Amino acid sequence: MRKILMTMMTLLAMEASSQSYETQFCRPVSDVMQDVARRFDVRFKFDANVDTAGVTLTYADFRIRPYSIEQTLDNICKHFDWNWWKQSGNLYKIKRYEYPRRHEDEGRQMLDYLSTLYNNREQWEARRDSLRKEVRQRLELDAFLDSCTLKPLLSKVRKHDGYTTQNICIELTPGQHLFGTIYASTKKGKHALIVCPDGHWPLRYRKDEQQRLGTLARMGAVCVDFDLYGWGESEKEVGAEAHHTSRAHVYQAACGYVLLDYMLKNRKDIDTERVGVMGGSGGGTHTVLLSLLDERVTASAPVVHLASHFDGGCPCESGKPVQLAAGGTCEPELAAVMAPKPMLIVSDGGDWTSSVPTLEFPYLQRVYGFYGAKDMVRNVHLPKERHDFGKNKRQAVYDFFIDVFHLDRAMLDESKIEIEPDEQLKSLYK
């Protein structure tokens, strides 16, 4: 042991003797990180796109803060445009800087800052109007919609137990189409409409999505979903790489907007006073976005999405700089534009939404409080669950729409949903 200590002291002495003002106190960053790991008793995992081989760090030891591992990592990582993320236990992951992802404390600071901008309904509504206008401009949605051809094509209606399914295809731009499926109640009369943007799970033909939309339809709603840009049938037209572009952000926003508009204008079984949006993960991003863009939406339910410190990690969610609107914003503020209309936030303990009960939800309650409507925004938090649209999350959505849209709880039975094969849910367009 003594020999090892002597060796370490010798190495440190050699390093110290080579450090000076003239050399900018430079050291290999890999050596510095090893020293930091020993000093703070932590471990580091480097992402594949972070290469420390042969990389040196100027003023190396001066960047270390003996009282704070996280300030130390800030000082080191920002020099290389890296960022650190606390994992479980004493493990820290080092990644390239990501513009849509921040630390939870940064989200708290952002919400604190935003809260200084409005203290009453009048001030909030001035801010809200600016957000609506600037988000739409930064998304360049109107220019895109002006270029759309909007030629719809519908398949034959397929009958099931208490609901029907029908595929819809709408040409948005020449050679590129919106692909979706309509799940409609078989009851007579006017029904609530729920537009359902999809997230980054397996394609929209999967079992849990059919269960969710079919169940809502059985209870008295008309639901419609659609492919992500570059996924499913859309991938055949534009390729998978197209999904990871800013065009995907605009295209998916337009899909929700166009579907909502089409359904309201072309179906006589829709109650225009009951128009909802509901989606999970990346679908939650577009749930917030459509709720902001279209004032006809009367209820919103973003699931496992909302966070003040994460804007969505895919260009289809953050390819256009909408978070720079009105001098800088974040997802909870964009969601708050719904106030005082009913909104459900579903969160869990296994992803970035773990902060919702203590951070984002109180912020939303404050904005809803300007209308005396704190009870109109709800949070169902599932601390032991992870990032999915599982049974408990679907149940939360059912309970919400049963309440706000007066759906028939007696028809809530997922076992009655016929799971159709993928090919049957694809449009007639080939």
Short mmCIF file of C-alpha atoms in Angstrom, two decimals:
data_model
loop_
_atom_site.label_atom_id
_atom_site.label_comp_id
_atom_site.label_asym_id
_atom_site.label_seq_id
_atom_site.Cartn_x
_atom_site.Cartn_y
_atom_site.Cartn_z
CA MET A 1 0.00 0.00 0.00
CA ARG A 2 2.81 2.38 0.90
CA LYS A 3 4.51 1.67 -2.41
CA ILE A 4 1.30 2.50 -4.31
CA LEU A 5 0.89 5.78 -2.41
CA MET A 6 4.49 6.71 -3.11
CA THR A 7 3.97 5.99 -6.83
CA MET A 8 0.83 8.15 -6.93
CA MET A 9 2.61 10.99 -5.14
CA THR A 10 5.49 10.76 -7.59
CA LEU A 11 3.11 10.90 -10.58
CA LEU A 12 1.25 13.86 -9.09
CA ALA A 13 4.53 15.64 -8.44
CA MET A 14 5.59 15.07 -12.06
CA GLU A 15 2.26 16.41 -13.30
CA ALA A 16 2.50 19.42 -11.01
CA SER A 17 6.03 20.20 -12.17
CA SER A 18 4.88 20.22 -15.81
CA GLN A 19 1.99 22.56 -15.11
CA SER A 20 2.54 26.27 -15.30
CA TYR A 21 1.11 29.51 -16.59
CA GLU A 22 3.08 28.96 -19.79
CA THR A 23 1.40 25.57 -20.36
CA GLN A 24 -2.02 26.90 -19.26
CA PHE A 25 -1.92 24.30 -16.47
CA CYS A 26 -2.90 21.78 -19.14
CA ARG A 27 -3.58 18.07 -18.50
CA PRO A 28 -5.17 15.18 -20.45
CA VAL A 29 -8.90 15.32 -19.77
CA SER A 30 -9.00 11.54 -19.25
CA ASP A 31 -6.53 11.91 -16.36
CA VAL A 32 -8.53 14.77 -14.88
CA MET A 33 -11.73 12.73 -15.00
CA GLN A 34 -10.02 9.83 -13.28
CA ASP A 35 -8.86 12.17 -10.52
CA VAL A 36 -12.38 13.60 -10.17
CA ALA A 37 -13.82 10.10 -9.95
CA ARG A 38 -11.44 9.22 -7.10
CA ARG A 39 -11.89 12.51 -5.29
CA PHE A 40 -15.71 12.34 -5.24
CA ASP A 41 -16.07 8.54 -5.26
CA VAL A 42 -18.13 8.55 -8.46
CA ARG A 43 -18.08 6.69 -11.77
CA PHE A 44 -18.35 8.05 -15.30
CA LYS A 45 -19.92 6.58 -18.40
CA PHE A 46 -18.99 8.34 -21.63
CA ASP A 47 -21.48 8.41 -24.49
CA ALA A 48 -20.29 7.01 -27.82
CA ASN A 49 -19.97 10.51 -29.31
CA VAL A 50 -17.72 11.77 -26.50
CA ASP A 51 -14.09 10.97 -27.31
CA THR A 52 -11.47 11.82 -24.69
CA ALA A 53 -8.50 10.20 -26.48
CA GLY A 54 -5.69 12.70 -26.91
CA VAL A 55 -7.86 15.58 -25.65
CA THR A 56 -6.32 18.04 -23.20
CA LEU A 57 -7.98 20.41 -20.75
CA THR A 58 -6.57 23.85 -20.03
CA TYR A 59 -6.48 25.14 -16.45
CA ALA A 60 -7.44 21.60 -15.57
CA ASP A 61 -7.18 21.40 -11.79
CA PHE A 62 -8.48 24.95 -11.39
CA ARG A 63 -11.81 23.72 -12.74
CA ILE A 64 -12.27 21.33 -9.83
CA ARG A 65 -14.50 22.53 -6.99
CA PRO A 66 -13.72 20.34 -3.98
CA TYR A 67 -17.12 21.12 -2.45
CA SER A 68 -19.26 20.17 -5.51
CA ILE A 69 -19.04 17.35 -8.04
CA GLU A 70 -21.68 18.99 -10.21
CA GLN A 71 -19.99 22.39 -10.41
CA THR A 72 -16.77 20.56 -11.18
CA LEU A 73 -18.46 18.72 -14.04
CA ASP A 74 -20.01 21.95 -15.30
CA ASN A 75 -16.57 23.55 -15.49
CA ILE A 76 -15.07 20.62 -17.37
CA CYS A 77 -17.93 19.67 -19.66
CA LYS A 78 -18.82 23.14 -20.89
CA HIS A 79 -15.27 23.57 -22.14
CA PHE A 80 -15.90 20.76 -24.64
CA ASP A 81 -19.63 21.37 -25.28
CA TRP A 82 -20.45 18.28 -23.24
CA ASN A 83 -23.01 17.87 -20.49
CA TRP A 84 -23.36 15.56 -17.51
CA TRP A 85 -26.39 13.60 -16.34
CA LYS A 86 -26.81 12.00 -12.95
CA GLN A 87 -27.75 8.34 -13.28
CA SER A 88 -28.53 5.89 -10.48
CA GLY A 89 -26.21 5.61 -7.49
CA ASN A 90 -22.86 7.33 -8.01
CA LEU A 91 -22.85 7.03 -11.81
CA TYR A 92 -22.67 10.10 -14.07
CA LYS A 93 -23.12 9.97 -17.83
CA ILE A 94 -21.14 12.38 -20.01
CA LYS A 95 -22.84 13.31 -23.31
CA ARG A 96 -22.64 15.90 -26.03
CA TYR A 97 -24.66 19.06 -25.36
CA GLU A 98 -28.33 18.65 -26.31
CA TYR A 99 -30.31 21.83 -26.94
CA PRO A 100 -33.74 20.44 -25.88
CA ARG A 101 -32.58 18.79 -22.62
CA ARG A 102 -31.65 20.51 -19.36
CA HIS A 103 -31.22 19.62 -15.71
CA GLU A 104 -34.26 19.65 -13.46
CA ASP A 105 -32.92 22.62 -11.50
CA GLU A 106 -32.72 24.60 -14.75
CA GLY A 107 -36.37 23.78 -15.35
CA ARG A 108 -37.21 25.09 -11.88
CA GLN A 109 -35.32 28.30 -12.56
CA MET A 110 -37.13 28.73 -15.88
CA LEU A 111 -40.56 28.33 -14.30
CA ASP A 112 -39.58 30.72 -11.51
CA TYR A 113 -38.53 33.25 -14.14
CA LEU A 114 -41.69 32.81 -16.21
CA SER A 115 -43.81 33.25 -13.09
CA THR A 116 -42.36 36.75 -12.64
CA LEU A 117 -43.81 37.77 -16.01
CA TYR A 118 -47.48 37.49 -14.98
CA ASN A 119 -49.30 37.83 -11.70
CA ASN A 120 -52.90 37.97 -12.88
CA ARG A 121 -55.18 36.89 -15.69
CA GLU A 122 -54.70 40.04 -17.77
CA GLN A 123 -50.90 39.77 -17.73
CA TRP A 124 -51.04 36.04 -18.45
CA GLU A 125 -53.40 36.46 -21.42
CA ALA A 126 -51.10 39.05 -22.98
CA ARG A 127 -48.25 36.55 -22.67
CA ARG A 128 -50.49 33.71 -23.94
CA ASP A 129 -51.41 35.64 -27.08
CA SER A 130 -47.73 36.33 -27.82
CA LEU A 131 -46.91 32.65 -27.39
CA ARG A 132 -49.66 31.56 -29.77
CA LYS A 133 -48.57 34.02 -32.42
CA GLU A 134 -44.83 33.41 -32.20
CA VAL A 135 -44.98 29.61 -31.92
CA ARG A 136 -47.05 29.52 -35.09
CA GLN A 137 -44.58 31.82 -36.85
CA ARG A 138 -41.50 29.89 -35.75
CA LEU A 139 -43.12 26.64 -36.78
CA GLU A 140 -43.87 28.17 -40.21
CA LEU A 141 -47.18 26.33 -40.11
CA ASP A 142 -49.26 28.72 -42.20
CA ALA A 143 -46.83 28.64 -45.12
CA PHE A 144 -46.94 24.85 -45.00
CA LEU A 145 -50.73 24.69 -44.82
CA ASP A 146 -50.99 27.09 -47.76
CA SER A 147 -49.01 24.57 -49.83
CA CYS A 148 -51.28 21.64 -48.94
CA THR A 149 -53.53 20.01 -51.50
CA LEU A 150 -55.77 18.23 -48.94
CA LYS A 151 -57.20 15.40 -51.01
CA PRO A 152 -58.85 12.84 -48.67
CA LEU A 153 -59.39 9.14 -49.27
CA LEU A 154 -61.40 6.86 -46.96
CA SER A 155 -61.57 3.07 -46.76
CA LYS A 156 -64.71 1.05 -46.15
CA VAL A 157 -65.99 1.09 -42.57
CA ARG A 158 -65.22 -2.05 -40.49
CA LYS A 159 -67.73 -2.89 -37.76
CA HIS A 160 -66.76 -4.12 -34.27
CA ASP A 161 -68.40 -4.43 -30.85
CA GLY A 162 -69.74 -0.93 -30.18
CA TYR A 163 -67.39 0.91 -32.55
CA THR A 164 -66.13 1.03 -36.12
CA THR A 165 -62.74 1.58 -37.74
CA GLN A 166 -62.01 3.30 -41.02
CA ASN A 167 -58.67 4.22 -42.56
CA ILE A 168 -58.09 7.76 -43.74
CA CYS A 169 -55.48 9.12 -46.13
CA ILE A 170 -55.12 12.81 -46.95
CA GLU A 171 -52.64 14.13 -49.49
CA LEU A 172 -50.91 17.07 -47.80
CA THR A 173 -48.30 17.88 -50.43
CA PRO A 174 -47.80 16.21 -53.83
CA GLY A 175 -46.69 12.64 -53.21
CA GLN A 176 -46.80 12.91 -49.39
CA HIS A 177 -49.77 11.86 -47.33
CA LEU A 178 -51.26 11.79 -43.86
CA PHE A 179 -52.11 8.20 -42.89
CA GLY A 180 -54.45 7.41 -40.01
CA THR A 181 -57.41 5.45 -38.69
CA ILE A 182 -60.75 6.69 -37.37
CA TYR A 183 -62.29 4.82 -34.42
CA ALA A 184 -65.95 5.85 -34.09
CA SER A 185 -68.77 5.08 -31.69
CA THR A 186 -71.77 3.24 -33.12
CA LYS A 187 -74.15 5.15 -30.85
CA LYS A 188 -76.48 7.65 -32.44
CA GLY A 189 -76.09 11.36 -31.84
CA LYS A 190 -73.17 13.75 -31.46
CA HIS A 191 -69.86 12.44 -30.16
CA ALA A 192 -66.72 13.92 -28.65
CA LEU A 193 -63.77 14.11 -31.03
CA ILE A 194 -60.30 13.11 -29.77
CA VAL A 195 -57.26 13.61 -32.03
CA CYS A 196 -54.45 11.25 -31.00
CA PRO A 197 -50.90 12.14 -32.11
CA ASP A 198 -48.61 9.11 -31.87
CA GLY A 199 -45.34 8.80 -29.93
CA HIS A 200 -42.04 7.04 -30.52
CA TRP A 201 -43.22 3.56 -29.69
CA PRO A 202 -43.79 0.79 -32.23
CA LEU A 203 -46.13 1.85 -35.01
CA ARG A 204 -49.67 3.06 -34.39
CA TYR A 205 -51.00 -0.39 -35.29
CA ARG A 206 -49.78 -1.76 -31.94
CA LYS A 207 -52.16 -3.38 -29.48
CA ASP A 208 -52.22 -0.73 -26.73
CA GLU A 209 -53.09 2.06 -29.19
CA GLN A 210 -55.93 0.05 -30.71
CA GLN A 211 -57.17 -0.73 -27.18
CA ARG A 212 -57.05 2.93 -26.14
CA LEU A 213 -58.77 4.41 -29.18
CA GLY A 214 -61.25 1.57 -29.53
CA THR A 215 -62.25 1.79 -25.86
CA LEU A 216 -62.78 5.54 -26.05
CA ALA A 217 -64.90 5.00 -29.17
CA ARG A 218 -67.00 2.34 -27.43
CA MET A 219 -67.64 4.83 -24.62
CA GLY A 220 -68.99 7.43 -27.06
CA ALA A 221 -66.09 9.23 -28.76
CA VAL A 222 -64.68 9.49 -32.26
CA CYS A 223 -60.88 9.11 -32.19
CA VAL A 224 -58.35 9.50 -34.98
CA ASP A 225 -54.63 8.81 -34.97
CA PHE A 226 -51.93 9.25 -37.63
CA ASP A 227 -48.45 8.02 -38.55
CA LEU A 228 -45.38 9.96 -37.54
CA TYR A 229 -43.57 11.52 -40.49
CA GLY A 230 -41.14 8.91 -41.83
CA TRP A 231 -42.77 6.07 -39.84
CA GLY A 232 -45.27 3.45 -40.96
CA GLU A 233 -46.73 4.18 -44.37
CA SER A 234 -45.08 7.59 -44.37
CA GLU A 235 -41.66 5.92 -44.28
CA LYS A 236 -42.40 4.35 -47.67
CA GLU A 237 -42.82 7.82 -49.16
CA VAL A 238 -40.03 9.81 -47.54
CA GLY A 239 -37.68 7.28 -45.88
CA ALA A 240 -36.89 6.77 -42.20
CA GLU A 241 -34.24 9.50 -42.06
CA ALA A 242 -36.86 12.13 -42.89
CA HIS A 243 -38.27 11.67 -39.40
CA HIS A 244 -35.14 13.22 -37.93
CA THR A 245 -35.57 16.57 -39.65
CA SER A 246 -37.22 19.89 -38.88
CA ARG A 247 -39.75 19.13 -41.62
CA ALA A 248 -41.08 16.32 -39.42
CA HIS A 249 -41.89 18.89 -36.71
CA VAL A 250 -43.96 20.95 -39.15
CA TYR A 251 -45.50 17.96 -40.91
CA GLN A 252 -46.71 16.27 -37.72
CA ALA A 253 -48.11 19.52 -36.36
CA ALA A 254 -49.94 19.98 -39.67
CA CYS A 255 -51.30 16.42 -39.53
CA GLY A 256 -53.01 17.07 -36.20
CA TYR A 257 -54.33 20.43 -37.37
CA VAL A 258 -55.61 19.08 -40.71
CA LEU A 259 -57.26 16.04 -39.14
CA LEU A 260 -59.04 18.13 -36.54
CA ASP A 261 -60.25 20.53 -39.21
CA TYR A 262 -61.33 17.72 -41.55
CA MET A 263 -63.26 15.86 -38.86
CA LEU A 264 -65.11 18.97 -37.69
CA LYS A 265 -66.05 20.06 -41.20
CA ASN A 266 -66.90 16.70 -42.76
CA ARG A 267 -68.52 14.58 -40.06
CA LYS A 268 -72.01 15.31 -38.80
CA ASP A 269 -71.57 13.13 -35.69
CA ILE A 270 -69.08 15.44 -33.93
CA ASP A 271 -69.97 17.67 -30.98
CA THR A 272 -67.88 20.80 -31.57
CA GLU A 273 -68.03 21.64 -27.86
CA ARG A 274 -66.17 18.41 -27.01
CA VAL A 275 -62.86 18.37 -28.88
CA GLY A 276 -59.89 16.70 -27.23
CA VAL A 277 -56.24 15.94 -27.94
CA MET A 278 -54.39 13.07 -26.28
CA GLY A 279 -50.98 11.49 -26.91
CA GLY A 280 -47.99 10.05 -25.08
CA SER A 281 -44.25 10.82 -25.18
CA GLY A 282 -43.61 12.52 -28.56
CA GLY A 283 -47.35 12.38 -29.04
CA GLY A 284 -47.58 14.42 -25.86
CA THR A 285 -45.41 17.10 -27.45
CA HIS A 286 -47.85 17.36 -30.33
CA THR A 287 -50.79 17.23 -27.94
CA VAL A 288 -49.47 20.39 -26.30
CA LEU A 289 -48.69 21.95 -29.67
CA LEU A 290 -52.11 21.28 -31.23
CA SER A 291 -53.86 22.49 -28.06
CA LEU A 292 -51.94 25.76 -28.38
CA LEU A 293 -52.41 26.17 -32.15
CA ASP A 294 -56.13 25.45 -32.38
CA GLU A 295 -58.52 27.18 -29.98
CA ARG A 296 -61.27 24.71 -30.93
CA VAL A 297 -59.59 22.16 -28.62
CA THR A 298 -61.57 21.99 -25.37
CA ALA A 299 -59.61 19.32 -23.41
CA SER A 300 -56.01 18.14 -23.51
CA ALA A 301 -54.19 15.10 -22.10
CA PRO A 302 -50.41 14.92 -22.65
CA VAL A 303 -49.11 11.62 -21.23
CA VAL A 304 -45.52 10.90 -20.02
CA HIS A 305 -44.30 14.03 -21.73
CA LEU A 306 -44.52 17.29 -19.81
CA ALA A 307 -41.35 18.68 -18.24
CA SER A 308 -39.85 22.13 -17.84
CA HIS A 309 -36.37 20.73 -18.52
CA PHE A 310 -37.04 18.67 -21.66
CA ASP A 311 -38.57 19.80 -24.95
CA GLY A 312 -38.54 16.40 -26.67
CA GLY A 313 -35.36 14.78 -27.93
CA CYS A 314 -36.39 14.31 -31.58
CA PRO A 315 -36.38 16.91 -34.36
CA CYS A 316 -40.04 15.98 -34.95
CA GLU A 317 -40.66 17.65 -31.55
CA SER A 318 -38.03 20.38 -31.52
CA GLY A 319 -36.80 20.78 -35.09
CA LYS A 320 -38.20 24.30 -35.24
CA PRO A 321 -37.22 26.75 -32.46
CA VAL A 322 -40.65 27.14 -30.89
CA GLN A 323 -39.12 27.25 -27.39
CA LEU A 324 -37.54 30.60 -28.29
CA ALA A 325 -40.97 32.18 -28.72
CA ALA A 326 -41.81 35.28 -26.68
CA GLY A 327 -38.26 35.61 -25.39
CA GLY A 328 -38.01 31.97 -24.28
CA THR A 329 -40.52 29.42 -23.06
CA CYS A 330 -40.86 25.72 -22.15
CA GLU A 331 -43.41 22.92 -22.44
CA PRO A 332 -45.39 23.68 -19.23
CA GLU A 333 -45.92 27.27 -20.30
CA LEU A 334 -47.02 26.15 -23.76
CA ALA A 335 -49.40 23.68 -22.10
CA ALA A 336 -50.74 26.43 -19.82
CA VAL A 337 -52.19 28.17 -22.87
CA MET A 338 -55.10 25.71 -22.43
CA ALA A 339 -56.18 27.41 -19.19
CA PRO A 340 -58.92 27.32 -17.99
CA LYS A 341 -59.99 24.37 -20.18
CA PRO A 342 -59.66 20.84 -18.70
CA MET A 343 -56.20 19.29 -18.88
CA LEU A 344 -54.76 16.03 -17.58
CA ILE A 345 -51.02 15.53 -17.05
CA VAL A 346 -49.98 11.87 -16.66
CA SER A 347 -46.47 11.38 -15.26
CA ASP A 348 -44.34 8.62 -13.77
CA GLY A 349 -41.23 8.05 -11.69
CA GLY A 350 -39.17 6.39 -14.41
CA ASP A 351 -38.58 9.23 -16.90
CA TRP A 352 -38.20 13.01 -17.10
CA THR A 353 -41.79 13.52 -15.89
CA SER A 354 -40.84 12.44 -12.35
CA SER A 355 -40.67 16.14 -11.43
CA VAL A 356 -44.28 16.91 -12.42
CA PRO A 357 -45.96 16.68 -8.96
CA THR A 358 -43.51 19.07 -7.30
CA LEU A 359 -42.51 21.33 -10.19
CA GLU A 360 -44.64 21.50 -13.35
CA PHE A 361 -48.04 20.77 -11.80
CA PRO A 362 -47.83 23.57 -9.17
CA TYR A 363 -46.84 25.98 -11.95
CA LEU A 364 -49.89 24.97 -14.02
CA GLN A 365 -52.15 25.29 -10.98
CA ARG A 366 -50.91 28.85 -10.50
CA VAL A 367 -51.86 29.82 -14.07
CA TYR A 368 -55.22 28.06 -13.81
CA GLY A 369 -55.68 29.93 -10.53
CA PHE A 370 -55.85 33.20 -12.47
CA TYR A 371 -59.26 31.91 -13.63
CA GLY A 372 -60.30 30.42 -10.30
CA ALA A 373 -60.00 27.04 -12.01
CA LYS A 374 -57.21 25.12 -10.27
CA ASP A 375 -59.38 22.00 -10.25
CA MET A 376 -59.53 22.02 -14.07
CA VAL A 377 -55.91 20.85 -14.36
CA ARG A 378 -55.13 17.40 -12.98
CA ASN A 379 -52.09 15.24 -12.46
CA VAL A 380 -52.08 11.46 -12.23
CA HIS A 381 -48.60 10.49 -11.09
CA LEU A 382 -47.44 6.86 -11.12
CA PRO A 383 -44.15 6.90 -9.18
CA LYS A 384 -43.35 3.20 -9.63
CA GLU A 385 -43.96 3.12 -13.38
CA ARG A 386 -41.75 3.88 -16.34
CA HIS A 387 -42.06 5.47 -19.79
CA ASP A 388 -44.95 3.78 -21.60
CA PHE A 389 -48.67 4.02 -22.30
CA GLY A 390 -49.53 1.08 -20.06
CA LYS A 391 -52.81 0.05 -18.47
CA ASN A 392 -52.76 2.53 -15.58
CA LYS A 393 -51.96 5.42 -17.90
CA ARG A 394 -54.75 4.40 -20.23
CA GLN A 395 -57.10 4.20 -17.24
CA ALA A 396 -56.18 7.74 -16.24
CA VAL A 397 -57.06 8.92 -19.75
CA TYR A 398 -60.37 7.03 -19.70
CA ASP A 399 -61.32 8.54 -16.33
CA PHE A 400 -60.48 12.04 -17.56
CA PHE A 401 -62.52 11.89 -20.76
CA ILE A 402 -65.41 10.11 -19.03
CA ASP A 403 -65.55 13.09 -16.69
CA VAL A 404 -65.02 16.02 -19.03
CA PHE A 405 -66.75 14.61 -22.13
CA HIS A 406 -69.41 12.57 -20.29
CA LEU A 407 -68.51 9.27 -21.93
CA ASP A 408 -70.23 6.03 -20.93
CA ARG A 409 -68.16 4.28 -18.26
CA ALA A 410 -70.33 1.16 -18.59
CA MET A 411 -68.71 0.57 -21.99
CA LEU A 412 -65.17 0.61 -20.59
CA ASP A 413 -63.89 -2.88 -21.41
CA GLU A 414 -60.60 -3.29 -23.29
CA SER A 415 -61.28 -7.00 -23.82
CA LYS A 416 -64.01 -6.02 -26.30
CA ILE A 417 -61.49 -4.41 -28.65
CA GLU A 418 -60.67 -6.41 -31.78
CA ILE A 419 -56.94 -6.14 -32.46
CA GLU A 420 -56.71 -5.76 -36.22
CA PRO A 421 -53.60 -6.83 -38.17
CA ASP A 422 -51.22 -4.08 -39.30
CA GLU A 423 -52.17 -4.36 -42.96
CA GLN A 424 -55.84 -3.77 -42.20
CA LEU A 425 -55.07 -0.43 -40.53
CA LYS A 426 -53.12 0.86 -43.50
CA SER A 427 -54.86 3.15 -45.95
CA LEU A 428 -56.03 2.23 -49.42
CA TYR A 429 -53.28 4.42 -50.86
CA LYS A 430 -50.31 2.31 -52.00
#
